[in-house]
Amino acid sequence: MYIVNRTLTFVRGAILSYGPSAVKKKLWDKEFSGSKWDFINDTAGDCVYPYLEKYANQGNILDLGCGPGNTANELALDAYQSYIGVDISEAALAKAVKRTRECGRTEKNSFVDSDFLSFEPNCKFDVILFRESMYHIPYGQVLPVLKKFSQYLKSTGVFIVRLYVGDHRPGVIKPRVTSKIELIKREYSVVEARQFELPALPNVIVFRP
Ligand SMILES: C[S@@+](CC[C@H](N)C(=O)[O-])C[C@H]1O[C@@H](n2cnc3c(N)ncnc32)[C@H](O)[C@@H]1O
């Protein structure tokens, strides 16, 4: 059973990183249409928020792989002027739009249905966020993707990446995630980086070109 589960996890991960957009979209939609991701509906108090609120500078945020609108609606309202969330899953975005309406944030929050790999913004941002979404960028694509989005950072802007380095098994470190973090630290100017001692070791890295 263990081997079957590990194989399925591996295949899912490969499709979500390397598959065509239409296939990724189908898979994410299926997952967000069920209850699998309900646990991220409430992430208030997450370790990424103080960083977002500090670097948003009451300006513009681009959230790549925004999910069901948790970041858009849990972030302090006065910390930002505008927020654009991009996601490949219509099902996740429907939740994000609904929650934004319920929270009275439609003036500030907007959402785009797109694969972020092909998304082209039409303005510059104080923060470009990859919160739990960089797993789905193949290692060889990380630098090209960051280079592309660098042109959409204001001169004082930063990228913020949040990633779990551990998993639910104590002591297990994910080598592929660690190598992406090391790559970023080597190639970009790190402003702040911290690993939190919460379960599964979330890392937050703030960096700029
Ligand atoms: C693990 S969820 C994280 C959601 C949210 N950012 C959070 O941290 O709670 C990953 C999200 O990234 C989105 N995603 C994955 N690959 C994507 C891609 N290539 N383009 C756009 N969104 C993508 C998924 O649909 C999903 O909503």
mmCIF file of C-alpha atoms and ligand atoms in Angstrom, residues 12 16-17 21 24-25 28-29 32 37 39-41 43 46 48-49 63-71 83 86-90 92-93 112-119 129-137 162 164, ligand 1:
data_model
loop_
_atom_site.group_PDB
_atom_site.id
_atom_site.type_symbol
_atom_site.label_atom_id
_atom_site.label_comp_id
_atom_site.label_asym_id
_atom_site.label_seq_id
_atom_site.Cartn_x
_atom_site.Cartn_y
_atom_site.Cartn_z
ATOM 1 C CA ARG A 12 0.446 13.385 -9.463
ATOM 2 C CA LEU A 16 1.212 18.978 -11.897
ATOM 3 C CA SER A 17 4.748 20.119 -12.757
ATOM 4 C CA SER A 21 -2.072 23.278 -18.771
ATOM 5 C CA LYS A 24 -3.131 20.401 -14.720
ATOM 6 C CA LYS A 25 -6.342 22.435 -14.710
ATOM 7 C CA TRP A 28 -6.634 20.902 -9.703
ATOM 8 C CA ASP A 29 -10.322 21.464 -10.445
ATOM 9 C CA PHE A 32 -10.769 21.818 -5.319
ATOM 10 C CA TRP A 37 -8.054 21.290 0.145
ATOM 11 C CA PHE A 39 -7.923 22.599 5.302
ATOM 12 C CA ILE A 40 -6.424 25.689 3.616
ATOM 13 C CA ASN A 41 -9.699 27.601 3.827
ATOM 14 C CA THR A 43 -4.918 29.746 7.440
ATOM 15 C CA ASP A 46 0.150 31.832 9.008
ATOM 16 C CA VAL A 48 3.840 34.268 5.724
ATOM 17 C CA TYR A 49 1.456 37.115 6.659
ATOM 18 C CA ASP A 63 -0.246 35.999 -5.842
ATOM 19 C CA LEU A 64 0.728 33.194 -8.251
ATOM 20 C CA GLY A 65 -1.206 30.024 -7.372
ATOM 21 C CA CYS A 66 -3.569 31.860 -5.037
ATOM 22 C CA GLY A 67 -5.893 28.934 -4.270
ATOM 23 C CA PRO A 68 -9.292 29.512 -2.626
ATOM 24 C CA GLY A 69 -8.737 33.108 -1.511
ATOM 25 C CA ASN A 70 -7.245 32.514 1.912
ATOM 26 C CA THR A 71 -4.330 34.915 1.423
ATOM 27 C CA TYR A 83 -4.272 42.199 -4.866
ATOM 28 C CA VAL A 86 -3.819 33.939 -10.377
ATOM 29 C CA ASP A 87 -4.796 30.279 -10.380
ATOM 30 C CA ILE A 88 -5.226 27.484 -12.879
ATOM 31 C CA SER A 89 -8.262 26.071 -11.048
ATOM 32 C CA GLU A 90 -11.664 27.594 -11.749
ATOM 33 C CA ALA A 92 -10.452 27.343 -6.429
ATOM 34 C CA LEU A 93 -11.102 30.758 -7.965
ATOM 35 C CA VAL A 112 -7.364 35.690 -13.024
ATOM 36 C CA ASP A 113 -7.950 32.181 -14.335
ATOM 37 C CA SER A 114 -4.608 31.257 -15.914
ATOM 38 C CA ASP A 115 -1.594 28.988 -15.799
ATOM 39 C CA PHE A 116 0.889 31.287 -14.076
ATOM 40 C CA LEU A 117 3.643 30.003 -16.378
ATOM 41 C CA SER A 118 1.999 31.818 -19.285
ATOM 42 C CA PHE A 119 0.454 34.717 -17.339
ATOM 43 C CA LEU A 129 4.076 35.776 -3.988
ATOM 44 C CA PHE A 130 4.469 32.046 -4.572
ATOM 45 C CA ARG A 131 2.761 30.581 -1.532
ATOM 46 C CA GLU A 132 2.889 26.782 -1.652
ATOM 47 C CA SER A 133 2.856 26.905 -5.433
ATOM 48 C CA MET A 134 6.530 26.703 -6.381
ATOM 49 C CA TYR A 135 6.427 22.905 -5.947
ATOM 50 C CA HIS A 136 4.667 22.871 -9.304
ATOM 51 C CA ILE A 137 7.400 24.672 -11.236
ATOM 52 C CA ARG A 162 6.676 30.015 1.096
ATOM 53 C CA TYR A 164 7.305 23.317 3.286
HETATM 54 C C1 LIG B 1 -1.072 23.981 -2.519
HETATM 55 S S1 LIG B 1 -2.170 25.100 -3.286
HETATM 56 C C2 LIG B 1 -1.727 26.597 -2.416
HETATM 57 C C3 LIG B 1 -2.844 27.614 -2.364
HETATM 58 C C4 LIG B 1 -2.526 28.879 -1.589
HETATM 59 N N1 LIG B 1 -1.478 29.654 -2.263
HETATM 60 C C5 LIG B 1 -2.076 28.561 -0.182
HETATM 61 O O1 LIG B 1 -0.873 28.621 0.098
HETATM 62 O O2 LIG B 1 -2.912 28.243 0.659
HETATM 63 C C6 LIG B 1 -1.366 25.346 -4.854
HETATM 64 C C7 LIG B 1 -2.189 26.238 -5.746
HETATM 65 O O3 LIG B 1 -1.433 26.540 -6.899
HETATM 66 C C8 LIG B 1 -2.278 26.442 -8.020
HETATM 67 N N2 LIG B 1 -1.419 26.132 -9.176
HETATM 68 C C9 LIG B 1 -0.593 25.074 -9.321
HETATM 69 N N3 LIG B 1 0.052 25.139 -10.501
HETATM 70 C C10 LIG B 1 -0.392 26.257 -11.120
HETATM 71 C C11 LIG B 1 -0.107 26.882 -12.359
HETATM 72 N N4 LIG B 1 0.781 26.342 -13.216
HETATM 73 N N5 LIG B 1 -0.717 28.040 -12.659
HETATM 74 C C12 LIG B 1 -1.609 28.604 -11.796
HETATM 75 N N6 LIG B 1 -1.927 28.052 -10.610
HETATM 76 C C13 LIG B 1 -1.328 26.902 -10.262
HETATM 77 C C14 LIG B 1 -3.265 25.338 -7.676
HETATM 78 O O4 LIG B 1 -4.455 25.390 -8.430
HETATM 79 C C15 LIG B 1 -3.491 25.618 -6.195
HETATM 80 O O5 LIG B 1 -4.540 26.513 -6.000
#
